[in-house]
Short mmCIF file of N, CA and C in Angstrom, two decimals:
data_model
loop_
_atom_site.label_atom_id
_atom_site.label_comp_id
_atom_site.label_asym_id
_atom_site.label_seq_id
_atom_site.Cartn_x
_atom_site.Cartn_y
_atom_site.Cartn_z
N UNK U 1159 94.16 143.40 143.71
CA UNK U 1159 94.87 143.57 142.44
C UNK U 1159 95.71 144.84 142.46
N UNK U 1160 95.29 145.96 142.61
CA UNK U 1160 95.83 146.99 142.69
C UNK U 1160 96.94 146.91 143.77
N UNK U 1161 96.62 146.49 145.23
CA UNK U 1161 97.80 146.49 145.81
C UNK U 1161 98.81 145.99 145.35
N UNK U 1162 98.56 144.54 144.77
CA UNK U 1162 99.82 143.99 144.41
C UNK U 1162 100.82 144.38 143.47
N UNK U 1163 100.13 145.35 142.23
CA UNK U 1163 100.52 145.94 141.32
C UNK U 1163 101.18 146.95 142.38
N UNK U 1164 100.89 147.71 142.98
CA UNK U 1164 101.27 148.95 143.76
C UNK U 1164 102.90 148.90 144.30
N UNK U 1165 102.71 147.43 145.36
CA UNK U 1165 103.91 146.69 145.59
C UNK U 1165 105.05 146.13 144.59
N UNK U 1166 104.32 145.50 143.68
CA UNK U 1166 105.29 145.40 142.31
C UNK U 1166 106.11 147.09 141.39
N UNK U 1167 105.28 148.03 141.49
CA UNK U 1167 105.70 149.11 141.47
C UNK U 1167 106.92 149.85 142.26
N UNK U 1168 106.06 149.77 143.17
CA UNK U 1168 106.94 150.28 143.98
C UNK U 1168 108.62 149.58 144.46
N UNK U 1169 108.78 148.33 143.90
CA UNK U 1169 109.72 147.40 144.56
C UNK U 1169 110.50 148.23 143.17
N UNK U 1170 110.28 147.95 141.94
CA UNK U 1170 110.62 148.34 140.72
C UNK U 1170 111.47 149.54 140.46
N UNK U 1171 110.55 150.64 140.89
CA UNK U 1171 110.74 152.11 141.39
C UNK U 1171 112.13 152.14 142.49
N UNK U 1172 112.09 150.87 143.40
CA UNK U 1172 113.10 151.56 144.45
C UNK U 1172 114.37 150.66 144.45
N UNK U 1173 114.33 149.17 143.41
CA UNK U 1173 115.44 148.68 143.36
C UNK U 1173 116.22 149.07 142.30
N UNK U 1174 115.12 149.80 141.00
CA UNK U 1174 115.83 150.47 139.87
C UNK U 1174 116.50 151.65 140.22
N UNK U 1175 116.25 152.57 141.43
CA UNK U 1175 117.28 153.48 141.82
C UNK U 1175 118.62 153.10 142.35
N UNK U 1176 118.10 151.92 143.41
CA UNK U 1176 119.25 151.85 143.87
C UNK U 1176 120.33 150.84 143.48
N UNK U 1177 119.91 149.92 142.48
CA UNK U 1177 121.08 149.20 141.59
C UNK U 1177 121.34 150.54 140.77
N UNK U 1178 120.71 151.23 139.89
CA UNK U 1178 121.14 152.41 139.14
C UNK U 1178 122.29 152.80 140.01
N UNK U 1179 122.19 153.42 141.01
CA UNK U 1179 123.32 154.73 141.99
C UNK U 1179 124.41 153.57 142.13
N UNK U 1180 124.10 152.20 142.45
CA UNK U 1180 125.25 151.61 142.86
C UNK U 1180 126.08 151.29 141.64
N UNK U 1181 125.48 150.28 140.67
CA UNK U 1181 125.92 149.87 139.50
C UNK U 1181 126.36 150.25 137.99
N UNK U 1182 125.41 151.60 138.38
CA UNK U 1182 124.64 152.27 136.91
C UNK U 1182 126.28 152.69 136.35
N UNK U 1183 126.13 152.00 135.16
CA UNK U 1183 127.15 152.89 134.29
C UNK U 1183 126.65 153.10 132.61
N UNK U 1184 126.01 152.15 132.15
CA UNK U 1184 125.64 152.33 130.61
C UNK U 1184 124.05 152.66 130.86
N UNK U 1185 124.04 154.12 129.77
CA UNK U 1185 123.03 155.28 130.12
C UNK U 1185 122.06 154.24 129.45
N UNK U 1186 120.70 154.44 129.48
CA UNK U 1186 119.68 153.47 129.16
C UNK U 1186 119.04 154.04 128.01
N UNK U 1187 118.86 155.52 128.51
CA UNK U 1187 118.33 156.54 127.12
C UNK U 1187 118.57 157.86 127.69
N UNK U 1188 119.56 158.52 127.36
CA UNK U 1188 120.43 159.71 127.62
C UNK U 1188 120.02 160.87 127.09
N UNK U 1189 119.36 160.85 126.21
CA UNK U 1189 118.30 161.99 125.71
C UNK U 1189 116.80 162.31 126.16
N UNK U 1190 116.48 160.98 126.57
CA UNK U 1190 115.07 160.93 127.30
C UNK U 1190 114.92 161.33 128.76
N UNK U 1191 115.75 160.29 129.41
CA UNK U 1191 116.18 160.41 130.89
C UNK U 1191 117.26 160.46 131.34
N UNK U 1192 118.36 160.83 131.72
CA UNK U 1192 119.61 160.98 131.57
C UNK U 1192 120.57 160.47 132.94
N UNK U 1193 119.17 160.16 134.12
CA UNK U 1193 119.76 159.62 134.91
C UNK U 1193 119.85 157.93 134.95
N UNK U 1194 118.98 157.59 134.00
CA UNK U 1194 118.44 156.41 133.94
C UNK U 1194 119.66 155.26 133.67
N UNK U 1195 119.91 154.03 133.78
CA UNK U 1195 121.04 153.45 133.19
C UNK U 1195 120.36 151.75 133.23
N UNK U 1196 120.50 151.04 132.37
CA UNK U 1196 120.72 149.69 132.03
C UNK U 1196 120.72 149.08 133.00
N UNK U 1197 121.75 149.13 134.02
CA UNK U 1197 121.96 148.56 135.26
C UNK U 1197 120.59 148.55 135.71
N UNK U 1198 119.90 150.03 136.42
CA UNK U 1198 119.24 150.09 137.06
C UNK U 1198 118.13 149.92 136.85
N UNK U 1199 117.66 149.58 134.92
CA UNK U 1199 116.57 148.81 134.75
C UNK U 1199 116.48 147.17 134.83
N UNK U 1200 117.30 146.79 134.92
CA UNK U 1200 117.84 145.12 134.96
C UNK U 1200 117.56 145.22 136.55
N UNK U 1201 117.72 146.06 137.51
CA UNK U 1201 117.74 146.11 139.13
C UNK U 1201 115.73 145.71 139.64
N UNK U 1202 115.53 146.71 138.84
CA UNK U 1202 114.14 147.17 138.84
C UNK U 1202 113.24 145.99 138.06
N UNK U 1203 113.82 145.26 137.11
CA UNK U 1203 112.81 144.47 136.34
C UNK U 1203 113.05 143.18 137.47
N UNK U 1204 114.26 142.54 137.74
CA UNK U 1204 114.43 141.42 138.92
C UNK U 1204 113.30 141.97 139.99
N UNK U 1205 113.82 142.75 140.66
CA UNK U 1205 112.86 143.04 141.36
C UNK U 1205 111.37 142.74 141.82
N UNK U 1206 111.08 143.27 140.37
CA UNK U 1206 109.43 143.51 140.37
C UNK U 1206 109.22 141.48 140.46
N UNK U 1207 109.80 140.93 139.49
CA UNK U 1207 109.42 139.91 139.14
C UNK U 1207 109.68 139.01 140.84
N UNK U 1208 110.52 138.96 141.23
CA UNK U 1208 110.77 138.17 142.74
C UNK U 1208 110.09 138.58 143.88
N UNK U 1209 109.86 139.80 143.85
CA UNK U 1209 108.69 140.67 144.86
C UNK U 1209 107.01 139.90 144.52
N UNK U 1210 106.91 139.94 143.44
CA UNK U 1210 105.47 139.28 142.78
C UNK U 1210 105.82 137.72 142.99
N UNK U 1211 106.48 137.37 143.27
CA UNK U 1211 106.29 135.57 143.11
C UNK U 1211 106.67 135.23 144.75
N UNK U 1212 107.27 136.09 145.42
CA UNK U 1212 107.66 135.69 147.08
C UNK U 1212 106.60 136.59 147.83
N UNK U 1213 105.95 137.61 147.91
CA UNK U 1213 105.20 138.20 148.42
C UNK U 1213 103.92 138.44 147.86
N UNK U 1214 103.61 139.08 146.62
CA UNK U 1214 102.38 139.63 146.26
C UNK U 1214 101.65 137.49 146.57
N UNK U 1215 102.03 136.83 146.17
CA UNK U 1215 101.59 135.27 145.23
C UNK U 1215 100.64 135.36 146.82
N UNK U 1216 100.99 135.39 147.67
CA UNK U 1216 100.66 135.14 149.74
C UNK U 1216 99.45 136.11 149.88
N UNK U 1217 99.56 137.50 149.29
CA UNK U 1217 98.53 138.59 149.82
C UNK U 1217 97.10 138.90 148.66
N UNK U 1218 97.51 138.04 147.27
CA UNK U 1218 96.27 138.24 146.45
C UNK U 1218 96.40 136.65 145.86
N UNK U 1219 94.91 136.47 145.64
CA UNK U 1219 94.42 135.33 145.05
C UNK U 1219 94.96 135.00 143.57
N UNK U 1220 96.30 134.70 143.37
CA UNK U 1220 96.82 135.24 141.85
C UNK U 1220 96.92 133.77 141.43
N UNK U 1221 96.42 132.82 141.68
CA UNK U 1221 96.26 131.29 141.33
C UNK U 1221 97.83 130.90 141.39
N UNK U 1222 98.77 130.60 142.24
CA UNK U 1222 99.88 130.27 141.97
C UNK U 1222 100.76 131.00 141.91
N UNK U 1223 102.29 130.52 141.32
CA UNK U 1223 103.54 131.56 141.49
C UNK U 1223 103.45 131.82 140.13
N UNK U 1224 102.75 130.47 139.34
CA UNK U 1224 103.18 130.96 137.72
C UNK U 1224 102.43 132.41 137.32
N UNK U 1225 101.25 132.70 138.10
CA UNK U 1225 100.35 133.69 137.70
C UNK U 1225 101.30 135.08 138.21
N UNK U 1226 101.81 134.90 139.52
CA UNK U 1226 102.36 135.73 140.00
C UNK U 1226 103.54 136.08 139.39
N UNK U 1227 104.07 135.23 138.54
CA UNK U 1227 105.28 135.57 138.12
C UNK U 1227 105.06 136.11 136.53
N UNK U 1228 104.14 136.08 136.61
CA UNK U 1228 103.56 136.75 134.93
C UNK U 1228 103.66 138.32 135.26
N UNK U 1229 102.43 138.22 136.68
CA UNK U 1229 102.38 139.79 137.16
C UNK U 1229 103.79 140.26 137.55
N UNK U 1230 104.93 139.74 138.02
CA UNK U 1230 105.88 140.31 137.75
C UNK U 1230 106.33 141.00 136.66
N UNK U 1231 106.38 139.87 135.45
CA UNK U 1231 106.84 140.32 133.98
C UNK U 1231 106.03 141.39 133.56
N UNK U 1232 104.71 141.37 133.95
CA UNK U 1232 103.90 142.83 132.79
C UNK U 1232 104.40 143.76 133.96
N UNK U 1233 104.92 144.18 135.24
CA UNK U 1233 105.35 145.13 135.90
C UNK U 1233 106.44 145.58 135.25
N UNK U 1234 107.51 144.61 135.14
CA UNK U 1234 109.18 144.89 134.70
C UNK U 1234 108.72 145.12 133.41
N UNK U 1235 107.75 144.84 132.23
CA UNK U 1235 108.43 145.36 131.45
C UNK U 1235 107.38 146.81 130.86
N UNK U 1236 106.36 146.92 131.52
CA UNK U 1236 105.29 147.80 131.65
C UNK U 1236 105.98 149.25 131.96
N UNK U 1237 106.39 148.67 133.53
CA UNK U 1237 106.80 149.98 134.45
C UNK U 1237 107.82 150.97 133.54
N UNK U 1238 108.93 150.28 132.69
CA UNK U 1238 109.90 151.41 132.43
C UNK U 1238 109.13 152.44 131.49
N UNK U 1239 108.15 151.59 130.53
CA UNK U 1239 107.36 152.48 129.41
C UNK U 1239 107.00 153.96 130.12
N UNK U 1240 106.29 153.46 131.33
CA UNK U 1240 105.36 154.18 132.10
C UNK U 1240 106.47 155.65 132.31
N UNK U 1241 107.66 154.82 133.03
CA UNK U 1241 109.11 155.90 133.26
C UNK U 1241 109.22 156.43 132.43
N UNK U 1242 109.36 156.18 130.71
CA UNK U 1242 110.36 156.83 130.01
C UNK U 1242 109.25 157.58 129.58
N UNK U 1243 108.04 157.48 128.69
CA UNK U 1243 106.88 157.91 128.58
C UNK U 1243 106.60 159.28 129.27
N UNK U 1244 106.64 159.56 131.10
CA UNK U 1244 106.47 160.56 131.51
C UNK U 1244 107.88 161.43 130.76
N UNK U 1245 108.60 160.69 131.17
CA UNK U 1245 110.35 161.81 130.89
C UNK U 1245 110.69 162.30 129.87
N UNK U 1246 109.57 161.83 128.72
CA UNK U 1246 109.91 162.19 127.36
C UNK U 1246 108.82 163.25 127.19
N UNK U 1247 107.56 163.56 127.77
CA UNK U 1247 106.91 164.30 128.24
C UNK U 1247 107.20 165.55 128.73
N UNK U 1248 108.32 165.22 130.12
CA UNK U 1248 108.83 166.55 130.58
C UNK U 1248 109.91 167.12 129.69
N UNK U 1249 110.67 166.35 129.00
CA UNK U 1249 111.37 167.49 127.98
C UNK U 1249 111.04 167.56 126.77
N UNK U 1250 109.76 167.11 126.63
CA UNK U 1250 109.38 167.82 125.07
C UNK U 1250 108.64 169.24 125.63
N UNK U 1251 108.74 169.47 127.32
CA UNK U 1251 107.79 170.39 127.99
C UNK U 1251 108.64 171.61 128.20
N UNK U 1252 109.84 171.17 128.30
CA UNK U 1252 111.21 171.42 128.86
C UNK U 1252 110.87 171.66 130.59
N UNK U 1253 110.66 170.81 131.17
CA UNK U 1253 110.04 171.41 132.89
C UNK U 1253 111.14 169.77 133.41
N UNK U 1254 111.41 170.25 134.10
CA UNK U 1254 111.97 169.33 135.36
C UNK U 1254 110.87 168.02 136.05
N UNK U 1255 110.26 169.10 136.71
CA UNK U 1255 108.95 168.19 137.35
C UNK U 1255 107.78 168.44 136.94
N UNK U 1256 106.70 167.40 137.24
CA UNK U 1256 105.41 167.91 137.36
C UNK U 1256 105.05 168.16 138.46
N UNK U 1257 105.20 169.67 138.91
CA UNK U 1257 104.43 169.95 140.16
C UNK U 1257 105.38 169.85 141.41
N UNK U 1258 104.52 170.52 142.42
CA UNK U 1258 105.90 170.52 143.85
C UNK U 1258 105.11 169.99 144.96
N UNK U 1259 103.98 168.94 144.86
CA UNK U 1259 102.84 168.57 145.70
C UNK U 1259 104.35 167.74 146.29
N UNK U 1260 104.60 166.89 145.81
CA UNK U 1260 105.96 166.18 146.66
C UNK U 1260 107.06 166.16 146.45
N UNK U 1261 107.90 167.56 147.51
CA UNK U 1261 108.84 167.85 146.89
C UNK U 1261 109.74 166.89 147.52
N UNK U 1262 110.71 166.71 146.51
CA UNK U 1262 112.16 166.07 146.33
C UNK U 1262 112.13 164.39 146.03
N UNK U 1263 110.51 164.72 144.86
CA UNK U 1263 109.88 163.47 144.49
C UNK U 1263 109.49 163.81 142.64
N UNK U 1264 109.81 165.05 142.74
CA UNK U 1264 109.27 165.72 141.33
C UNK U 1264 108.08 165.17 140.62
N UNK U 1265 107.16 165.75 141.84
CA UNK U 1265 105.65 165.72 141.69
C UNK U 1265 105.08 164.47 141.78
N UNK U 1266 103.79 165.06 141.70
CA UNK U 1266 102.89 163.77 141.52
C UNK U 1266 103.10 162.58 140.49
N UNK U 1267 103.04 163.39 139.74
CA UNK U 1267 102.99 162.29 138.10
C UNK U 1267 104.38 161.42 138.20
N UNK U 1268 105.74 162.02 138.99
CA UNK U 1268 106.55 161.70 138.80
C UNK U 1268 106.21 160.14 139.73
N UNK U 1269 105.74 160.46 140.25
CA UNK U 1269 106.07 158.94 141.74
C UNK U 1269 104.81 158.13 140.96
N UNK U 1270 103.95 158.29 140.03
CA UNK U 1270 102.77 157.64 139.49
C UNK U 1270 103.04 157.18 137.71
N UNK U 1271 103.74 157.31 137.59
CA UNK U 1271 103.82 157.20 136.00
C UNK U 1271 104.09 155.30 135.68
N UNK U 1272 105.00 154.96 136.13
CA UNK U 1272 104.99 153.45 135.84
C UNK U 1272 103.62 152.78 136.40
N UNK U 1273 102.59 153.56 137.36
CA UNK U 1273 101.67 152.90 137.60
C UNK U 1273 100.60 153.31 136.84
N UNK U 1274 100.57 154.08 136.26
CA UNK U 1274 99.79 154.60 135.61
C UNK U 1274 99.65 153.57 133.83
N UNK U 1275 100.87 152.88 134.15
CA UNK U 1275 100.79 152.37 132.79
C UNK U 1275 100.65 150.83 133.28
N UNK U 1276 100.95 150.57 134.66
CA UNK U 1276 100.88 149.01 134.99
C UNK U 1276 99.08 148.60 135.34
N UNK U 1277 99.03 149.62 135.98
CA UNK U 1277 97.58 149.17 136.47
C UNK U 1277 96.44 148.98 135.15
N UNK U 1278 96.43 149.31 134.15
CA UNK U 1278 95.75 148.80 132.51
C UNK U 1278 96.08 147.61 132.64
N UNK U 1279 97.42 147.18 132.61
CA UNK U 1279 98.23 145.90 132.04
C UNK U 1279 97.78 144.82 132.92
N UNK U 1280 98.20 145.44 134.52
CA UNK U 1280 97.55 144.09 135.01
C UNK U 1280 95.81 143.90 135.10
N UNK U 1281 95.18 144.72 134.26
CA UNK U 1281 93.76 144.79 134.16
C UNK U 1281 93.80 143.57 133.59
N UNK U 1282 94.52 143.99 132.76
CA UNK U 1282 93.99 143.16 131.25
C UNK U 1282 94.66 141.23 131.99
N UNK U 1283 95.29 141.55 132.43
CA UNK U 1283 96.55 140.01 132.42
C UNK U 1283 95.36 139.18 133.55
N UNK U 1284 94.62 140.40 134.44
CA UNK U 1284 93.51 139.27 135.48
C UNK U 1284 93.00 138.55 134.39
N UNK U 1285 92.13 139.84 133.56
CA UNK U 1285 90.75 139.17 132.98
C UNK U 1285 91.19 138.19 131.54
N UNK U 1286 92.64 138.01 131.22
CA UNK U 1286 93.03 137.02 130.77
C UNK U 1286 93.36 135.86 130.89
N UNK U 1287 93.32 135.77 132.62
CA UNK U 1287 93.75 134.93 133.47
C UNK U 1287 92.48 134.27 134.44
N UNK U 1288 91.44 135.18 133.65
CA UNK U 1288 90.24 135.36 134.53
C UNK U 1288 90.24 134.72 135.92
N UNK U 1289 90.83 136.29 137.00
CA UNK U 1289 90.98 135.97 137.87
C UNK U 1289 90.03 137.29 138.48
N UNK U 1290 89.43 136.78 139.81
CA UNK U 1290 88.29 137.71 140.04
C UNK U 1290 87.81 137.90 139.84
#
């Protein structure tokens, strides 16, 4: 469970940057996160959801694509909370990062925050699905 969430994360995390840098033009929330853009959450929510129904569905017992493609949806729409949530955090803090454990990652919390809010969600979506 966790891996797959991990993988759904992480696909999320790295297609929402890079449709963002390529595509990104309308800011998503410009006061919260300022690098963030529309584009690159639309990049990041596809993502998660096609990563979970072509790969995770093969490596965990998720009963099917329909199950898997659920765990997509609570990723895409979980993960950004998780994003904006930390970022609204660091500037009500006024701090850049949390921490310099990984630098030119702006910290720990920074590379953990959408998982931090997915891994509850897909708690809940197994034992609704009662799977495992």
């Amino acid at each position: 469970l966790v891996i797959g969430l991990a993988i759904c994360v992480i696909s999320y995390d790295s297609f929402g940057y890079l449709v963002g840098k390529k595509f990104g033009r309308t800011p998503l929330s410009p006061h919260i996160s300022p690098g963030k853009t529309l584009e690159g959450l639309v990049g990041g929510m596809v993502a998660s959801i096609v990563i979970a129904v072509l790969l995770v569905s093969h490596i965990h017992p998720w009963g099917g694509i329909g199950h898997s493609f659920l765990l997509g949806l609570i990723v895409a729409v979980v993960a950004p909370l998780g994003d904006l949530c930390e970022s609204m955090i660091k500037r009500d803090l006024r701090i850049k990062d949390f921490g310099s454990i990984l630098p030119g990652h702006g910290g720990v919390l920074d590379r953990f925050d959408a998982l931090l809010f997915v891994l509850p969600a897909g708690y809940f979506l197994a034992r609704a699905l009662k799977l495992g």
